[in-house]
Amino acid sequence: MSMAALVLRKTAQKMLMGRTWAGSQVLDMPLDPITDFLRNGIMQAGKEVTPPMICIYTPDSESQIIGPGRDVDTSAKASVKVCFYIYVSPKITATPEENAYAFELDGRVSAMTLDLVSRQLAVELNAEPATNAWREIWRIFAHRANSVKRRSVLVQVEQGINIPCREIVYDYETVPEPYFGRLLSESPPGWQKFDAALRASGADGVMIGLRR
């Protein structure tokens, strides 16, 4: 998978945190709805409203290659598909003595939630100007959207439970890959900014391999 895909996922996650109804429930990974709803502490006794969840996934990327295929052309265009999945959280009620859970969903509320969170997400992805480091990085790496596709689906999980989901897929033109075996400073614009932002956020060492 391309490094640009990693940048787009992590940057989108940082930008969306606390900016939609999903709150901090923004994951840089695919989702197992039941497992992750429980693991992230959404199940709370007597809680009537639970937040939705956003998951970010990059299934496809494309870059142009030059020469014998050993390096990536820094003047060539590259593209990445970024998928955003918005899930409506069910109300989960535990039955400890039976070691079981009950799930409840309101279809009308679910549809409205998906529409509004989709709008909140679009606003954040297209906000101007870049008001912080992560927005600045996003504008560099997601500098052109070639297309966007949206569809609503029901994710069927165990016991016939259907979790409402909105799938939003952007096809972005992005920054070409960094050179292999070279300093990060020699790579296309944006890579040093991303590395600095990661280190400032406490993710030390994540990009060290790119510095060599």
JSON list of C-alpha atoms in Angstrom, two decimals:
[
{"chain": "A", "resi": 1, "resn": "MET", "atom": "CA", "xyz": [0.00, 0.00, 0.00]},
{"chain": "A", "resi": 2, "resn": "SER", "atom": "CA", "xyz": [1.25, 3.49, -0.81]},
{"chain": "A", "resi": 3, "resn": "MET", "atom": "CA", "xyz": [2.61, 5.84, 1.82]},
{"chain": "A", "resi": 4, "resn": "ALA", "atom": "CA", "xyz": [0.34, 8.58, 0.45]},
{"chain": "A", "resi": 5, "resn": "ALA", "atom": "CA", "xyz": [-2.63, 6.40, 1.40]},
{"chain": "A", "resi": 6, "resn": "LEU", "atom": "CA", "xyz": [-1.29, 6.25, 4.97]},
{"chain": "A", "resi": 7, "resn": "VAL", "atom": "CA", "xyz": [-0.95, 10.04, 5.05]},
{"chain": "A", "resi": 8, "resn": "LEU", "atom": "CA", "xyz": [-4.49, 10.59, 3.80]},
{"chain": "A", "resi": 9, "resn": "ARG", "atom": "CA", "xyz": [-5.99, 8.16, 6.34]},
{"chain": "A", "resi": 10, "resn": "LYS", "atom": "CA", "xyz": [-4.09, 9.52, 9.34]},
{"chain": "A", "resi": 11, "resn": "THR", "atom": "CA", "xyz": [-4.60, 13.16, 8.36]},
{"chain": "A", "resi": 12, "resn": "ALA", "atom": "CA", "xyz": [-8.34, 12.68, 7.80]},
{"chain": "A", "resi": 13, "resn": "GLN", "atom": "CA", "xyz": [-8.60, 10.96, 11.17]},
{"chain": "A", "resi": 14, "resn": "LYS", "atom": "CA", "xyz": [-6.83, 13.85, 12.93]},
{"chain": "A", "resi": 15, "resn": "MET", "atom": "CA", "xyz": [-9.00, 16.45, 11.18]},
{"chain": "A", "resi": 16, "resn": "LEU", "atom": "CA", "xyz": [-12.31, 14.71, 11.89]},
{"chain": "A", "resi": 17, "resn": "MET", "atom": "CA", "xyz": [-11.71, 14.00, 15.59]},
{"chain": "A", "resi": 18, "resn": "GLY", "atom": "CA", "xyz": [-14.26, 15.99, 17.58]},
{"chain": "A", "resi": 19, "resn": "ARG", "atom": "CA", "xyz": [-15.60, 17.76, 14.48]},
{"chain": "A", "resi": 20, "resn": "THR", "atom": "CA", "xyz": [-18.68, 15.62, 13.75]},
{"chain": "A", "resi": 21, "resn": "TRP", "atom": "CA", "xyz": [-21.36, 13.83, 15.74]},
{"chain": "A", "resi": 22, "resn": "ALA", "atom": "CA", "xyz": [-18.98, 10.86, 15.83]},
{"chain": "A", "resi": 23, "resn": "GLY", "atom": "CA", "xyz": [-16.84, 12.77, 18.34]},
{"chain": "A", "resi": 24, "resn": "SER", "atom": "CA", "xyz": [-13.66, 10.80, 18.98]},
{"chain": "A", "resi": 25, "resn": "GLN", "atom": "CA", "xyz": [-15.06, 7.64, 17.36]},
{"chain": "A", "resi": 26, "resn": "VAL", "atom": "CA", "xyz": [-12.97, 8.03, 14.16]},
{"chain": "A", "resi": 27, "resn": "LEU", "atom": "CA", "xyz": [-10.94, 4.93, 13.32]},
{"chain": "A", "resi": 28, "resn": "ASP", "atom": "CA", "xyz": [-8.08, 4.49, 10.87]},
{"chain": "A", "resi": 29, "resn": "MET", "atom": "CA", "xyz": [-9.21, 0.94, 10.07]},
{"chain": "A", "resi": 30, "resn": "PRO", "atom": "CA", "xyz": [-12.11, -1.16, 8.80]},
{"chain": "A", "resi": 31, "resn": "LEU", "atom": "CA", "xyz": [-14.79, -1.89, 11.36]},
{"chain": "A", "resi": 32, "resn": "ASP", "atom": "CA", "xyz": [-16.24, -4.99, 12.94]},
{"chain": "A", "resi": 33, "resn": "PRO", "atom": "CA", "xyz": [-19.42, -3.18, 14.05]},
{"chain": "A", "resi": 34, "resn": "ILE", "atom": "CA", "xyz": [-20.44, -5.21, 17.10]},
{"chain": "A", "resi": 35, "resn": "THR", "atom": "CA", "xyz": [-16.92, -5.81, 18.42]},
{"chain": "A", "resi": 36, "resn": "ASP", "atom": "CA", "xyz": [-15.82, -2.20, 17.98]},
{"chain": "A", "resi": 37, "resn": "PHE", "atom": "CA", "xyz": [-18.98, -0.64, 19.36]},
{"chain": "A", "resi": 38, "resn": "LEU", "atom": "CA", "xyz": [-18.44, -2.66, 22.53]},
{"chain": "A", "resi": 39, "resn": "ARG", "atom": "CA", "xyz": [-14.66, -2.24, 22.67]},
{"chain": "A", "resi": 40, "resn": "ASN", "atom": "CA", "xyz": [-14.84, 1.54, 22.35]},
{"chain": "A", "resi": 41, "resn": "GLY", "atom": "CA", "xyz": [-17.07, 1.85, 25.38]},
{"chain": "A", "resi": 42, "resn": "ILE", "atom": "CA", "xyz": [-20.25, 2.81, 23.58]},
{"chain": "A", "resi": 43, "resn": "MET", "atom": "CA", "xyz": [-22.28, 0.35, 25.64]},
{"chain": "A", "resi": 44, "resn": "GLN", "atom": "CA", "xyz": [-23.40, 2.32, 28.69]},
{"chain": "A", "resi": 45, "resn": "ALA", "atom": "CA", "xyz": [-26.30, 1.34, 30.91]},
{"chain": "A", "resi": 46, "resn": "GLY", "atom": "CA", "xyz": [-29.34, 3.54, 30.41]},
{"chain": "A", "resi": 47, "resn": "LYS", "atom": "CA", "xyz": [-27.78, 5.66, 27.67]},
{"chain": "A", "resi": 48, "resn": "GLU", "atom": "CA", "xyz": [-30.46, 6.57, 25.13]},
{"chain": "A", "resi": 49, "resn": "VAL", "atom": "CA", "xyz": [-28.25, 8.12, 22.45]},
{"chain": "A", "resi": 50, "resn": "THR", "atom": "CA", "xyz": [-24.94, 6.65, 21.33]},
{"chain": "A", "resi": 51, "resn": "PRO", "atom": "CA", "xyz": [-22.60, 8.36, 18.87]},
{"chain": "A", "resi": 52, "resn": "PRO", "atom": "CA", "xyz": [-22.10, 7.15, 15.32]},
{"chain": "A", "resi": 53, "resn": "MET", "atom": "CA", "xyz": [-18.68, 5.93, 14.21]},
{"chain": "A", "resi": 54, "resn": "ILE", "atom": "CA", "xyz": [-16.50, 6.86, 11.22]},
{"chain": "A", "resi": 55, "resn": "CYS", "atom": "CA", "xyz": [-13.97, 4.42, 9.76]},
{"chain": "A", "resi": 56, "resn": "ILE", "atom": "CA", "xyz": [-11.40, 5.34, 7.12]},
{"chain": "A", "resi": 57, "resn": "TYR", "atom": "CA", "xyz": [-9.99, 2.87, 4.61]},
{"chain": "A", "resi": 58, "resn": "THR", "atom": "CA", "xyz": [-7.79, 3.17, 1.50]},
{"chain": "A", "resi": 59, "resn": "PRO", "atom": "CA", "xyz": [-8.31, 0.12, -0.75]},
{"chain": "A", "resi": 60, "resn": "ASP", "atom": "CA", "xyz": [-6.68, 1.37, -3.98]},
{"chain": "A", "resi": 61, "resn": "SER", "atom": "CA", "xyz": [-3.81, 3.60, -5.07]},
{"chain": "A", "resi": 62, "resn": "GLU", "atom": "CA", "xyz": [-1.98, 4.21, -8.33]},
{"chain": "A", "resi": 63, "resn": "SER", "atom": "CA", "xyz": [1.40, 5.77, -9.18]},
{"chain": "A", "resi": 64, "resn": "GLN", "atom": "CA", "xyz": [3.41, 6.09, -12.38]},
{"chain": "A", "resi": 65, "resn": "ILE", "atom": "CA", "xyz": [6.77, 4.29, -12.55]},
{"chain": "A", "resi": 66, "resn": "ILE", "atom": "CA", "xyz": [9.87, 5.33, -14.50]},
{"chain": "A", "resi": 67, "resn": "GLY", "atom": "CA", "xyz": [13.04, 3.53, -15.57]},
{"chain": "A", "resi": 68, "resn": "PRO", "atom": "CA", "xyz": [13.34, -0.16, -14.70]},
{"chain": "A", "resi": 69, "resn": "GLY", "atom": "CA", "xyz": [10.66, 0.07, -12.02]},
{"chain": "A", "resi": 70, "resn": "ARG", "atom": "CA", "xyz": [12.98, 0.87, -9.10]},
{"chain": "A", "resi": 71, "resn": "ASP", "atom": "CA", "xyz": [11.63, 4.31, -8.26]},
{"chain": "A", "resi": 72, "resn": "VAL", "atom": "CA", "xyz": [8.51, 6.45, -8.43]},
{"chain": "A", "resi": 73, "resn": "ASP", "atom": "CA", "xyz": [8.45, 9.51, -10.67]},
{"chain": "A", "resi": 74, "resn": "THR", "atom": "CA", "xyz": [8.08, 12.57, -8.43]},
{"chain": "A", "resi": 75, "resn": "SER", "atom": "CA", "xyz": [6.75, 14.61, -11.36]},
{"chain": "A", "resi": 76, "resn": "ALA", "atom": "CA", "xyz": [4.02, 12.09, -12.15]},
{"chain": "A", "resi": 77, "resn": "LYS", "atom": "CA", "xyz": [0.50, 12.13, -10.80]},
{"chain": "A", "resi": 78, "resn": "ALA", "atom": "CA", "xyz": [-0.57, 9.65, -8.17]},
{"chain": "A", "resi": 79, "resn": "SER", "atom": "CA", "xyz": [-4.07, 8.83, -6.98]},
{"chain": "A", "resi": 80, "resn": "VAL", "atom": "CA", "xyz": [-5.63, 7.21, -3.92]},
{"chain": "A", "resi": 81, "resn": "LYS", "atom": "CA", "xyz": [-9.18, 6.12, -3.19]},
{"chain": "A", "resi": 82, "resn": "VAL", "atom": "CA", "xyz": [-10.20, 7.11, 0.35]},
{"chain": "A", "resi": 83, "resn": "CYS", "atom": "CA", "xyz": [-13.29, 5.38, 1.74]},
{"chain": "A", "resi": 84, "resn": "PHE", "atom": "CA", "xyz": [-15.22, 6.81, 4.67]},
{"chain": "A", "resi": 85, "resn": "TYR", "atom": "CA", "xyz": [-17.73, 4.50, 6.36]},
{"chain": "A", "resi": 86, "resn": "ILE", "atom": "CA", "xyz": [-20.24, 6.10, 8.72]},
{"chain": "A", "resi": 87, "resn": "TYR", "atom": "CA", "xyz": [-21.98, 3.64, 11.03]},
{"chain": "A", "resi": 88, "resn": "VAL", "atom": "CA", "xyz": [-25.00, 4.35, 13.19]},
{"chain": "A", "resi": 89, "resn": "SER", "atom": "CA", "xyz": [-24.47, 2.94, 16.65]},
{"chain": "A", "resi": 90, "resn": "PRO", "atom": "CA", "xyz": [-27.30, 0.85, 18.04]},
{"chain": "A", "resi": 91, "resn": "LYS", "atom": "CA", "xyz": [-28.52, 1.23, 21.58]},
{"chain": "A", "resi": 92, "resn": "ILE", "atom": "CA", "xyz": [-26.93, -1.74, 23.33]},
{"chain": "A", "resi": 93, "resn": "THR", "atom": "CA", "xyz": [-28.40, -3.19, 26.50]},
{"chain": "A", "resi": 94, "resn": "ALA", "atom": "CA", "xyz": [-26.48, -5.80, 28.45]},
{"chain": "A", "resi": 95, "resn": "THR", "atom": "CA", "xyz": [-28.05, -8.78, 30.21]},
{"chain": "A", "resi": 96, "resn": "PRO", "atom": "CA", "xyz": [-25.15, -9.91, 32.44]},
{"chain": "A", "resi": 97, "resn": "GLU", "atom": "CA", "xyz": [-26.89, -12.93, 33.93]},
{"chain": "A", "resi": 98, "resn": "GLU", "atom": "CA", "xyz": [-27.50, -14.32, 30.42]},
{"chain": "A", "resi": 99, "resn": "ASN", "atom": "CA", "xyz": [-24.20, -13.03, 29.01]},
{"chain": "A", "resi": 100, "resn": "ALA", "atom": "CA", "xyz": [-26.16, -11.46, 26.17]},
{"chain": "A", "resi": 101, "resn": "TYR", "atom": "CA", "xyz": [-26.78, -8.09, 24.51]},
{"chain": "A", "resi": 102, "resn": "ALA", "atom": "CA", "xyz": [-29.91, -6.52, 23.02]},
{"chain": "A", "resi": 103, "resn": "PHE", "atom": "CA", "xyz": [-29.63, -4.11, 20.08]},
{"chain": "A", "resi": 104, "resn": "GLU", "atom": "CA", "xyz": [-32.14, -1.42, 19.15]},
{"chain": "A", "resi": 105, "resn": "LEU", "atom": "CA", "xyz": [-32.20, 0.92, 16.14]},
{"chain": "A", "resi": 106, "resn": "ASP", "atom": "CA", "xyz": [-34.66, 3.58, 15.00]},
{"chain": "A", "resi": 107, "resn": "GLY", "atom": "CA", "xyz": [-34.71, 3.61, 11.19]},
{"chain": "A", "resi": 108, "resn": "ARG", "atom": "CA", "xyz": [-35.83, 7.23, 10.83]},
{"chain": "A", "resi": 109, "resn": "VAL", "atom": "CA", "xyz": [-33.22, 8.53, 13.25]},
{"chain": "A", "resi": 110, "resn": "SER", "atom": "CA", "xyz": [-30.55, 6.38, 11.59]},
{"chain": "A", "resi": 111, "resn": "ALA", "atom": "CA", "xyz": [-31.26, 7.84, 8.14]},
{"chain": "A", "resi": 112, "resn": "MET", "atom": "CA", "xyz": [-31.12, 11.42, 9.44]},
{"chain": "A", "resi": 113, "resn": "THR", "atom": "CA", "xyz": [-27.90, 10.71, 11.35]},
{"chain": "A", "resi": 114, "resn": "LEU", "atom": "CA", "xyz": [-26.21, 9.31, 8.24]},
{"chain": "A", "resi": 115, "resn": "ASP", "atom": "CA", "xyz": [-27.25, 12.34, 6.18]},
{"chain": "A", "resi": 116, "resn": "LEU", "atom": "CA", "xyz": [-26.08, 14.89, 8.74]},
{"chain": "A", "resi": 117, "resn": "VAL", "atom": "CA", "xyz": [-22.76, 13.20, 9.57]},
{"chain": "A", "resi": 118, "resn": "SER", "atom": "CA", "xyz": [-22.10, 12.84, 5.83]},
{"chain": "A", "resi": 119, "resn": "ARG", "atom": "CA", "xyz": [-22.58, 16.60, 5.51]},
{"chain": "A", "resi": 120, "resn": "GLN", "atom": "CA", "xyz": [-20.35, 17.30, 8.51]},
{"chain": "A", "resi": 121, "resn": "LEU", "atom": "CA", "xyz": [-17.64, 15.10, 7.00]},
{"chain": "A", "resi": 122, "resn": "ALA", "atom": "CA", "xyz": [-17.83, 16.88, 3.62]},
{"chain": "A", "resi": 123, "resn": "VAL", "atom": "CA", "xyz": [-17.58, 20.28, 5.33]},
{"chain": "A", "resi": 124, "resn": "GLU", "atom": "CA", "xyz": [-14.42, 19.25, 7.19]},
{"chain": "A", "resi": 125, "resn": "LEU", "atom": "CA", "xyz": [-12.74, 17.71, 4.15]},
{"chain": "A", "resi": 126, "resn": "ASN", "atom": "CA", "xyz": [-13.35, 20.81, 2.05]},
{"chain": "A", "resi": 127, "resn": "ALA", "atom": "CA", "xyz": [-12.92, 23.54, 4.67]},
{"chain": "A", "resi": 128, "resn": "GLU", "atom": "CA", "xyz": [-10.96, 26.63, 3.72]},
{"chain": "A", "resi": 129, "resn": "PRO", "atom": "CA", "xyz": [-8.55, 27.95, 4.72]},
{"chain": "A", "resi": 130, "resn": "ALA", "atom": "CA", "xyz": [-6.11, 25.49, 6.27]},
{"chain": "A", "resi": 131, "resn": "THR", "atom": "CA", "xyz": [-6.31, 26.62, 9.89]},
{"chain": "A", "resi": 132, "resn": "ASN", "atom": "CA", "xyz": [-3.90, 24.11, 11.45]},
{"chain": "A", "resi": 133, "resn": "ALA", "atom": "CA", "xyz": [-1.05, 21.76, 10.54]},
{"chain": "A", "resi": 134, "resn": "TRP", "atom": "CA", "xyz": [-3.33, 18.79, 9.73]},
{"chain": "A", "resi": 135, "resn": "ARG", "atom": "CA", "xyz": [-5.57, 20.84, 7.46]},
{"chain": "A", "resi": 136, "resn": "GLU", "atom": "CA", "xyz": [-2.49, 22.19, 5.68]},
{"chain": "A", "resi": 137, "resn": "ILE", "atom": "CA", "xyz": [-1.21, 18.64, 5.13]},
{"chain": "A", "resi": 138, "resn": "TRP", "atom": "CA", "xyz": [-4.64, 17.55, 3.89]},
{"chain": "A", "resi": 139, "resn": "ARG", "atom": "CA", "xyz": [-4.71, 20.35, 1.31]},
{"chain": "A", "resi": 140, "resn": "ILE", "atom": "CA", "xyz": [-1.28, 19.23, 0.04]},
{"chain": "A", "resi": 141, "resn": "PHE", "atom": "CA", "xyz": [-2.03, 15.51, -0.20]},
{"chain": "A", "resi": 142, "resn": "ALA", "atom": "CA", "xyz": [-5.71, 15.72, -1.22]},
{"chain": "A", "resi": 143, "resn": "HIS", "atom": "CA", "xyz": [-5.15, 18.56, -3.64]},
{"chain": "A", "resi": 144, "resn": "ARG", "atom": "CA", "xyz": [-7.77, 17.45, -6.17]},
{"chain": "A", "resi": 145, "resn": "ALA", "atom": "CA", "xyz": [-10.86, 15.23, -5.92]},
{"chain": "A", "resi": 146, "resn": "ASN", "atom": "CA", "xyz": [-11.56, 13.53, -9.25]},
{"chain": "A", "resi": 147, "resn": "SER", "atom": "CA", "xyz": [-14.81, 11.96, -8.09]},
{"chain": "A", "resi": 148, "resn": "VAL", "atom": "CA", "xyz": [-16.93, 11.11, -5.09]},
{"chain": "A", "resi": 149, "resn": "LYS", "atom": "CA", "xyz": [-19.44, 8.26, -4.77]},
{"chain": "A", "resi": 150, "resn": "ARG", "atom": "CA", "xyz": [-21.96, 7.75, -2.00]},
{"chain": "A", "resi": 151, "resn": "ARG", "atom": "CA", "xyz": [-24.22, 4.85, -1.15]},
{"chain": "A", "resi": 152, "resn": "SER", "atom": "CA", "xyz": [-26.17, 3.59, 1.83]},
{"chain": "A", "resi": 153, "resn": "VAL", "atom": "CA", "xyz": [-25.87, -0.04, 2.91]},
{"chain": "A", "resi": 154, "resn": "LEU", "atom": "CA", "xyz": [-26.95, -2.32, 5.73]},
{"chain": "A", "resi": 155, "resn": "VAL", "atom": "CA", "xyz": [-24.10, -4.28, 7.29]},
{"chain": "A", "resi": 156, "resn": "GLN", "atom": "CA", "xyz": [-25.48, -7.59, 8.47]},
{"chain": "A", "resi": 157, "resn": "VAL", "atom": "CA", "xyz": [-23.82, -9.01, 11.54]},
{"chain": "A", "resi": 158, "resn": "GLU", "atom": "CA", "xyz": [-24.56, -11.84, 13.91]},
{"chain": "A", "resi": 159, "resn": "GLN", "atom": "CA", "xyz": [-28.12, -12.80, 14.83]},
{"chain": "A", "resi": 160, "resn": "GLY", "atom": "CA", "xyz": [-29.52, -10.97, 11.81]},
{"chain": "A", "resi": 161, "resn": "ILE", "atom": "CA", "xyz": [-28.66, -7.51, 13.16]},
{"chain": "A", "resi": 162, "resn": "ASN", "atom": "CA", "xyz": [-28.37, -4.85, 10.44]},
{"chain": "A", "resi": 163, "resn": "ILE", "atom": "CA", "xyz": [-26.14, -1.83, 11.10]},
{"chain": "A", "resi": 164, "resn": "PRO", "atom": "CA", "xyz": [-26.95, 1.21, 8.89]},
{"chain": "A", "resi": 165, "resn": "CYS", "atom": "CA", "xyz": [-23.88, 2.51, 7.05]},
{"chain": "A", "resi": 166, "resn": "ARG", "atom": "CA", "xyz": [-23.09, 5.29, 4.59]},
{"chain": "A", "resi": 167, "resn": "GLU", "atom": "CA", "xyz": [-20.14, 4.61, 2.28]},
{"chain": "A", "resi": 168, "resn": "ILE", "atom": "CA", "xyz": [-18.43, 7.69, 0.80]},
{"chain": "A", "resi": 169, "resn": "VAL", "atom": "CA", "xyz": [-15.54, 7.11, -1.62]},
{"chain": "A", "resi": 170, "resn": "TYR", "atom": "CA", "xyz": [-13.29, 9.94, -2.80]},
{"chain": "A", "resi": 171, "resn": "ASP", "atom": "CA", "xyz": [-10.77, 9.51, -5.61]},
{"chain": "A", "resi": 172, "resn": "TYR", "atom": "CA", "xyz": [-7.98, 12.00, -4.86]},
{"chain": "A", "resi": 173, "resn": "GLU", "atom": "CA", "xyz": [-5.00, 13.11, -6.90]},
{"chain": "A", "resi": 174, "resn": "THR", "atom": "CA", "xyz": [-2.20, 13.16, -4.36]},
{"chain": "A", "resi": 175, "resn": "VAL", "atom": "CA", "xyz": [1.50, 13.69, -3.80]},
{"chain": "A", "resi": 176, "resn": "PRO", "atom": "CA", "xyz": [3.80, 11.06, -5.38]},
{"chain": "A", "resi": 177, "resn": "GLU", "atom": "CA", "xyz": [5.59, 8.55, -3.19]},
{"chain": "A", "resi": 178, "resn": "PRO", "atom": "CA", "xyz": [8.84, 9.51, -1.40]},
{"chain": "A", "resi": 179, "resn": "TYR", "atom": "CA", "xyz": [12.06, 8.23, -2.94]},
{"chain": "A", "resi": 180, "resn": "PHE", "atom": "CA", "xyz": [13.46, 4.92, -1.74]},
{"chain": "A", "resi": 181, "resn": "GLY", "atom": "CA", "xyz": [16.69, 5.18, 0.25]},
{"chain": "A", "resi": 182, "resn": "ARG", "atom": "CA", "xyz": [16.88, 8.97, 0.24]},
{"chain": "A", "resi": 183, "resn": "LEU", "atom": "CA", "xyz": [16.44, 11.75, 2.77]},
{"chain": "A", "resi": 184, "resn": "LEU", "atom": "CA", "xyz": [12.88, 12.85, 3.39]},
{"chain": "A", "resi": 185, "resn": "SER", "atom": "CA", "xyz": [13.93, 16.39, 2.44]},
{"chain": "A", "resi": 186, "resn": "GLU", "atom": "CA", "xyz": [14.55, 15.17, -1.12]},
{"chain": "A", "resi": 187, "resn": "SER", "atom": "CA", "xyz": [10.99, 13.85, -1.49]},
{"chain": "A", "resi": 188, "resn": "PRO", "atom": "CA", "xyz": [8.01, 15.76, -2.93]},
{"chain": "A", "resi": 189, "resn": "PRO", "atom": "CA", "xyz": [6.47, 18.61, -0.87]},
{"chain": "A", "resi": 190, "resn": "GLY", "atom": "CA", "xyz": [4.39, 17.61, 2.11]},
{"chain": "A", "resi": 191, "resn": "TRP", "atom": "CA", "xyz": [6.31, 14.62, 3.40]},
{"chain": "A", "resi": 192, "resn": "GLN", "atom": "CA", "xyz": [8.41, 16.60, 5.87]},
{"chain": "A", "resi": 193, "resn": "LYS", "atom": "CA", "xyz": [5.29, 18.42, 7.13]},
{"chain": "A", "resi": 194, "resn": "PHE", "atom": "CA", "xyz": [3.53, 15.11, 7.76]},
{"chain": "A", "resi": 195, "resn": "ASP", "atom": "CA", "xyz": [6.55, 13.66, 9.55]},
{"chain": "A", "resi": 196, "resn": "ALA", "atom": "CA", "xyz": [6.81, 16.76, 11.76]},
{"chain": "A", "resi": 197, "resn": "ALA", "atom": "CA", "xyz": [3.07, 16.68, 12.57]},
{"chain": "A", "resi": 198, "resn": "LEU", "atom": "CA", "xyz": [3.23, 13.01, 13.54]},
{"chain": "A", "resi": 199, "resn": "ARG", "atom": "CA", "xyz": [6.18, 13.60, 15.84]},
{"chain": "A", "resi": 200, "resn": "ALA", "atom": "CA", "xyz": [4.46, 16.62, 17.40]},
{"chain": "A", "resi": 201, "resn": "SER", "atom": "CA", "xyz": [1.40, 14.45, 18.11]},
{"chain": "A", "resi": 202, "resn": "GLY", "atom": "CA", "xyz": [3.52, 11.88, 19.94]},
{"chain": "A", "resi": 203, "resn": "ALA", "atom": "CA", "xyz": [3.79, 9.28, 17.17]},
{"chain": "A", "resi": 204, "resn": "ASP", "atom": "CA", "xyz": [7.60, 9.25, 17.34]},
{"chain": "A", "resi": 205, "resn": "GLY", "atom": "CA", "xyz": [9.44, 6.92, 15.04]},
{"chain": "A", "resi": 206, "resn": "VAL", "atom": "CA", "xyz": [6.57, 6.23, 12.65]},
{"chain": "A", "resi": 207, "resn": "MET", "atom": "CA", "xyz": [8.26, 7.85, 9.70]},
{"chain": "A", "resi": 208, "resn": "ILE", "atom": "CA", "xyz": [11.91, 7.27, 10.65]},
{"chain": "A", "resi": 209, "resn": "GLY", "atom": "CA", "xyz": [12.35, 4.81, 7.78]},
{"chain": "A", "resi": 210, "resn": "LEU", "atom": "CA", "xyz": [11.64, 7.59, 5.31]},
{"chain": "A", "resi": 211, "resn": "ARG", "atom": "CA", "xyz": [14.51, 9.71, 6.61]},
{"chain": "A", "resi": 212, "resn": "ARG", "atom": "CA", "xyz": [17.16, 7.30, 5.41]}
]
